Short mmCIF file of C-alpha atoms in Angstrom, two decimals:
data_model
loop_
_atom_site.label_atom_id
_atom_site.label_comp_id
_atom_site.label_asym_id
_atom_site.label_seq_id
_atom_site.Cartn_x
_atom_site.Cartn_y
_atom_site.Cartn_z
CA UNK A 982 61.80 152.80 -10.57
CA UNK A 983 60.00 156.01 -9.38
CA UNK A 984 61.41 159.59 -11.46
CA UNK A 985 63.43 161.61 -10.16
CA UNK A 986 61.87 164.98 -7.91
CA UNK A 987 62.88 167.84 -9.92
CA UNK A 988 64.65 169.16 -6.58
CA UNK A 989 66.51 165.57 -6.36
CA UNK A 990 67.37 165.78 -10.10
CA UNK A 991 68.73 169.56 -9.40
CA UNK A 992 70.76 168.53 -6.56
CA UNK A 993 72.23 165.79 -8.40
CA UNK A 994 73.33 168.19 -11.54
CA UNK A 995 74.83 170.69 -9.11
CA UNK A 996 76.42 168.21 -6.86
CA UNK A 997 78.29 166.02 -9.94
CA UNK A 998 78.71 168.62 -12.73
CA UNK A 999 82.47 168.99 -12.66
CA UNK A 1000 82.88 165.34 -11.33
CA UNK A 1001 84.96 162.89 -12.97
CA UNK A 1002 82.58 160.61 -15.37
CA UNK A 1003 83.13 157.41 -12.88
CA UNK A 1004 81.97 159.82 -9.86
CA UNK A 1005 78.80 160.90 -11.71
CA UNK A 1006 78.13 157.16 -13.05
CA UNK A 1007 77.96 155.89 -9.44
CA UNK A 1008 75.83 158.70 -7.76
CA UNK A 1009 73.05 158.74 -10.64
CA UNK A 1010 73.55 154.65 -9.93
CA UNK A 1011 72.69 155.43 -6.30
CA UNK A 1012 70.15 157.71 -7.06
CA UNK A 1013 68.33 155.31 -9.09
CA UNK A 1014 68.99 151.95 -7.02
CA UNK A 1015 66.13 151.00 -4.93
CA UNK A 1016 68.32 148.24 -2.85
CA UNK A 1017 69.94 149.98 -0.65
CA UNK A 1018 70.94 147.58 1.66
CA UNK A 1019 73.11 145.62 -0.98
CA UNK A 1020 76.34 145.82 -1.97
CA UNK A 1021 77.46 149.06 -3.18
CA UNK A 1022 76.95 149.98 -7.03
CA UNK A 1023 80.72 150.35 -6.90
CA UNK A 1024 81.56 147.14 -5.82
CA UNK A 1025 78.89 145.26 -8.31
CA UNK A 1026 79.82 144.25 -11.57
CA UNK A 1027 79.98 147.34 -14.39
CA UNK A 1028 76.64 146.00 -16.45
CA UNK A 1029 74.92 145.98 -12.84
CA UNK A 1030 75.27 149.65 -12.72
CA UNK A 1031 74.50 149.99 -16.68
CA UNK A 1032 71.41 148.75 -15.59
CA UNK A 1033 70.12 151.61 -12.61
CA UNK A 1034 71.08 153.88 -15.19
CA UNK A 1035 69.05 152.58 -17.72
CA UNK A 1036 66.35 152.26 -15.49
CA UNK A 1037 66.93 156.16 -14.34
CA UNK A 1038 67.02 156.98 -18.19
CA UNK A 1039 63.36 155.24 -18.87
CA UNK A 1040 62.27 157.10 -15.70
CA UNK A 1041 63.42 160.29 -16.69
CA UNK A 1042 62.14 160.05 -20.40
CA UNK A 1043 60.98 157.05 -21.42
CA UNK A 1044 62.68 153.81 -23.29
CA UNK A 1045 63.85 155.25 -26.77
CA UNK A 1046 66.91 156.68 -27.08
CA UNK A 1047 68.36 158.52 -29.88
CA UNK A 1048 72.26 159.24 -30.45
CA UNK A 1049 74.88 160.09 -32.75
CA UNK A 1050 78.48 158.92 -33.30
CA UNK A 1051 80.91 159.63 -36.23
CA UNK A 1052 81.84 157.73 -38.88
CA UNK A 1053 85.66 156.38 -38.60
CA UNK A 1054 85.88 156.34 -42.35
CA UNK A 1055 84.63 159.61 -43.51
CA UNK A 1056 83.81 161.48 -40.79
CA UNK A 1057 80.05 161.92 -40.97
CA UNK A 1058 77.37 161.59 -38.65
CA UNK A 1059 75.64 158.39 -37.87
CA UNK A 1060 72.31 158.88 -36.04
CA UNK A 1061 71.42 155.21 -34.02
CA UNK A 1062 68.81 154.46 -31.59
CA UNK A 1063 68.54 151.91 -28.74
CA UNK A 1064 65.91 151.24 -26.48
CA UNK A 1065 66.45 150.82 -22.37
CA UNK A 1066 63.75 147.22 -23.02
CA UNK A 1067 66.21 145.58 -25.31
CA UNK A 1068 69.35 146.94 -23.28
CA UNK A 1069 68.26 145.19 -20.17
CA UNK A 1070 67.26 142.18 -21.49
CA UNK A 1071 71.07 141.39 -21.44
CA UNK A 1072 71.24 141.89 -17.44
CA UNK A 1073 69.75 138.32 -16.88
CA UNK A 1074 73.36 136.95 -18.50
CA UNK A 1075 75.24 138.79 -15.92
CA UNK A 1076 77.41 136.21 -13.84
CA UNK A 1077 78.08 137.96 -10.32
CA UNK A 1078 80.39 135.39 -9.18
CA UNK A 1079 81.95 133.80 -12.49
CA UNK A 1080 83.74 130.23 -11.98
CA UNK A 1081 87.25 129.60 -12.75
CA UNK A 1082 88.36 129.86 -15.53
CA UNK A 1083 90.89 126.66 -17.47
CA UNK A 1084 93.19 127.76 -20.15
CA UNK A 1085 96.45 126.18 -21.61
CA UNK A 1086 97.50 124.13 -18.06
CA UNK A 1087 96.10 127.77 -15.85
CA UNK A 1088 93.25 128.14 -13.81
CA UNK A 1089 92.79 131.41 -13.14
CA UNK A 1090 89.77 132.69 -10.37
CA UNK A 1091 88.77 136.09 -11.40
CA UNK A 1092 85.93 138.49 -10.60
CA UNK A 1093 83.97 141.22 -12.92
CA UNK A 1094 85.38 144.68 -13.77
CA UNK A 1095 83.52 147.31 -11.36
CA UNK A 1096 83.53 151.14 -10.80
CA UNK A 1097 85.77 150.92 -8.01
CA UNK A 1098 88.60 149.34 -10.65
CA UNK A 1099 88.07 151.89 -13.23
CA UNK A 1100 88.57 154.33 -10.69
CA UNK A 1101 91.41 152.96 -9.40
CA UNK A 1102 93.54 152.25 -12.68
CA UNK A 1103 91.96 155.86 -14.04
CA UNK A 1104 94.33 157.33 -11.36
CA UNK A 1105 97.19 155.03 -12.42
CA UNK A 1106 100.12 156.81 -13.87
CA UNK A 1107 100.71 154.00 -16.86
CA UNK A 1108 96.92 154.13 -17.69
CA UNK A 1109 97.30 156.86 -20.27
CA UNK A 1110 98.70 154.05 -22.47
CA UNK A 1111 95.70 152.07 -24.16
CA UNK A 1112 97.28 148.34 -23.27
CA UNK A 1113 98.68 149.18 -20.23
CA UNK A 1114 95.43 150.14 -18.84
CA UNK A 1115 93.53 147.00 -20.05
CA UNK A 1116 96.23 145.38 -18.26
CA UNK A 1117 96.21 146.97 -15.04
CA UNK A 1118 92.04 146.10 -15.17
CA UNK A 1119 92.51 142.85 -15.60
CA UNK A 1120 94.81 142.58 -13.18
CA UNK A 1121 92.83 143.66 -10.85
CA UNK A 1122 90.10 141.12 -11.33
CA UNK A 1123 92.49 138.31 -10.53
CA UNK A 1124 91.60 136.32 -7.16
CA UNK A 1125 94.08 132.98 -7.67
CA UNK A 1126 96.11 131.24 -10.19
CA UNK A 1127 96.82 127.64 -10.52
CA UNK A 1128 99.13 126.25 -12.83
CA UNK A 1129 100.12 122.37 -13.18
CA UNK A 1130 98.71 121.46 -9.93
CA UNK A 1131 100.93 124.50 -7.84
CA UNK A 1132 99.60 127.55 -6.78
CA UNK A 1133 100.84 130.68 -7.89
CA UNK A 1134 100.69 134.48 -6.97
CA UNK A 1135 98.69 135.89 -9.69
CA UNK A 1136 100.44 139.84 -8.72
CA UNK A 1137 103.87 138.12 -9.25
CA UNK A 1138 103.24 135.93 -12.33
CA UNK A 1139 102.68 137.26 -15.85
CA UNK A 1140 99.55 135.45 -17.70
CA UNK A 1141 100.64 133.96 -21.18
CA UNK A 1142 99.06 135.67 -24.08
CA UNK A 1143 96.62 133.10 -24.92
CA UNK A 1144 95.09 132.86 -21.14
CA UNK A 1145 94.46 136.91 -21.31
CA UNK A 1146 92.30 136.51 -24.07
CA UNK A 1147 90.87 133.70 -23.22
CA UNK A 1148 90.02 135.82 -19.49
CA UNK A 1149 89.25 138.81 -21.86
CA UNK A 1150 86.36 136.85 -23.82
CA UNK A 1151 85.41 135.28 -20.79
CA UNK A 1152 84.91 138.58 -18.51
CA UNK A 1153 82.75 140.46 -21.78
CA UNK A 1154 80.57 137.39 -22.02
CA UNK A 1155 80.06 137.26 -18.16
CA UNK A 1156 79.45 141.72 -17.89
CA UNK A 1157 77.78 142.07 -21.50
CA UNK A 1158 76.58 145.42 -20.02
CA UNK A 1159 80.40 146.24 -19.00
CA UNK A 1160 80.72 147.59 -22.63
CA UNK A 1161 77.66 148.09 -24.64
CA UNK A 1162 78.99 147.87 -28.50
CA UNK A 1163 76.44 149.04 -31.37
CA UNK A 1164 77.00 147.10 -35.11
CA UNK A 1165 76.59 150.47 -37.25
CA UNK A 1166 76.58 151.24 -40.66
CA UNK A 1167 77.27 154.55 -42.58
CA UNK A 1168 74.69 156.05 -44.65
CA UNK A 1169 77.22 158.28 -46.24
CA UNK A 1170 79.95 156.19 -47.44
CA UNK A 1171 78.26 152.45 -45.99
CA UNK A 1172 81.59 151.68 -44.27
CA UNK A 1173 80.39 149.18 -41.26
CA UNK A 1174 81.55 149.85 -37.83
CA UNK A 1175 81.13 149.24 -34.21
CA UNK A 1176 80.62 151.94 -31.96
CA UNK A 1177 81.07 152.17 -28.04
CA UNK A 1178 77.64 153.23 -26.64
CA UNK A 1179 78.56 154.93 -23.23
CA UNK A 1180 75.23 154.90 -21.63
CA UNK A 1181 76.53 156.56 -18.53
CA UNK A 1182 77.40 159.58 -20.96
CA UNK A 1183 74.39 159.51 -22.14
CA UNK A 1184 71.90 159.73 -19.24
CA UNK A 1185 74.46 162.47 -17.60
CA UNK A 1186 74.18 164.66 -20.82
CA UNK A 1187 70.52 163.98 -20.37
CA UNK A 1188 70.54 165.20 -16.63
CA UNK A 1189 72.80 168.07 -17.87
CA UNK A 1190 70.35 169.16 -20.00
CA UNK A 1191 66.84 168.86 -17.36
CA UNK A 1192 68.99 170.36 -14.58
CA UNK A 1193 69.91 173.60 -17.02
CA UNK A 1194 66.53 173.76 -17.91
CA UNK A 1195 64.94 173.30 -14.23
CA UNK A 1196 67.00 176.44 -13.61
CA UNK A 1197 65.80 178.34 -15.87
CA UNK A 1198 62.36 177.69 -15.23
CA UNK A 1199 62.71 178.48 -12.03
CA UNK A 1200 63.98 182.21 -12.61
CA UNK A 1201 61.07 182.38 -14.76
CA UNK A 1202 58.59 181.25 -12.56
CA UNK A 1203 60.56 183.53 -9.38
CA UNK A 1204 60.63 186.35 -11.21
CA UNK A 1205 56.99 186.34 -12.11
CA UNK A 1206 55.13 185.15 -9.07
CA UNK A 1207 57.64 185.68 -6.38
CA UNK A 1208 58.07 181.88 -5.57
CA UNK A 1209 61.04 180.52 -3.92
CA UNK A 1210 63.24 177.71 -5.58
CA UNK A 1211 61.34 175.19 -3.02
CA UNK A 1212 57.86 176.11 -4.41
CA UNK A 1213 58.88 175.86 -8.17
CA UNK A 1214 60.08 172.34 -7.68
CA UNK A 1215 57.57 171.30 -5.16
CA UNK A 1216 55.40 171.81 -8.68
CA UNK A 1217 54.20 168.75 -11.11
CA UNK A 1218 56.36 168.70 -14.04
CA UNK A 1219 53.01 169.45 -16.18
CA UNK A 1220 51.53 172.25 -13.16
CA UNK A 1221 55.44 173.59 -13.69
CA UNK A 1222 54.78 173.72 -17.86
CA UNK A 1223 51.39 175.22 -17.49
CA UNK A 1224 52.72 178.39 -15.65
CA UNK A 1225 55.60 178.37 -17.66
CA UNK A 1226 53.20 178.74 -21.03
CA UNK A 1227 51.10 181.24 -18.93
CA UNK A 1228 53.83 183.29 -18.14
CA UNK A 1229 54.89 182.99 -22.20
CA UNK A 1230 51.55 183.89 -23.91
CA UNK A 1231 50.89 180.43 -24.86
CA UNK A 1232 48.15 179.36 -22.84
CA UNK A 1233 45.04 182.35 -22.26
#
């Protein structure tokens, strides 16, 4: 995908910076999907939108990324890296439409987790509890239930234990971008553990951090030649550093 304009980028950081996480994930989705006449990023399975922001991430500054996440066990720091390549190798295995699913007498018709549900059940009063929240999810994904040949209402029926999971391992293998999961190990104290990569976290503390700094340069840049916020970003990234290190002493 093409980068970002500086004055898009800008807009965006000023636009989402006290939205809720969901609200930013979708807008820097929009921002970065060129298919505009499909079906909104909010309606399309989670890993779809993984993906535009992956892509907006390599845009934005390149493939490797570098993070940190602490260890469980003692409490240190675990630096990890991931790359956006091997990432979105795993959107081929996305299943948009996922067949039913047969389980212990059920058949259960189901769709992918998507933005719009994790908004929905974010604003759900019984979502602060951990399991009550997975539940209300995968509630929502339910389209029809089937058991022993009748037809029941999957809202008024309670799924046995053993068809959740089932429906569980079946929706992570069908989204693997719904959750990206990193096998870690501690340097520290070598305790092994699997960490929760949010890459929409990731790419927004990214944009945090270019929109601050777009800001700044354009005082700097203002305040020295007299340009208007328009001008400054109307600049090449590398025109924009070159005045920048003129304006600094670093380049004669």
């Amino acid at each position: 995908m093409r980068a970002l304009p500086a004055e898009e980028l800008l807009r965006l950081w000023d636009e989402y910076r006290d939205a809720s996480p969901h609200t930013r994930a979708l807008a820097l989705a929009a921002a970065a999907d060129e298919d505009t006449g499909s079906v909104p990023p909010a309606e399309r399975p989670i890993g779809r939108v993984t993906a535009l922001l992956l892509r907006l991430r390599e845009a934005l500054a390149g493939p490797r990324m570098a993070a940190t996440v602490g260890c469980p066990a003692c409490r240190g720091t675990v630096e990890f890296q991931a790359t956006t390549e091997a990432l979105l190798a795993l959107e081929d295995k996305i299943v948009d439409a996922p067949p039913p699913l047969a389980h212990g007498g059920h058949e259960v018709t189901w769709r992918c987790l998507t933005y719009r549900d994790l908004r929905a059940v974010a604003e759900h009063p019984e979502a602060a509890d951990p399991d009550r929240g997975a539940l209300l999810l995968l509630e929502r994904c339910l389209l029809g239930l089937r058991h022993q040949e009748r037809t029941l209402d999957p809202a008024a029926v309670a799924l046995p234990d053993a068809v959740r999971e089932a429906l569980t391992e079946a929706m992570s293998a069908a989204d693997p971008l719904a959750d990206v999961l990193i096998d870690l190990t501690c340097p520290d104290c070598a305790h092994a553990f699997t960490a929760d990569f949010d890459v929409a976290a990731f790419v927004w503390a990214e944009l945090d951090s270019r929109g601050r700094q777009l800001l700044l340069d354009v005082d700097t840049l203002a305040r020295s030649y007299g340009w208007s916020e328009a001008e400054v970003l109307a600049l090449s990234e590398r025109r924009r550093a070159s005045y920048l290190r003129i304006v600094t002493g670093e380049l004669p």
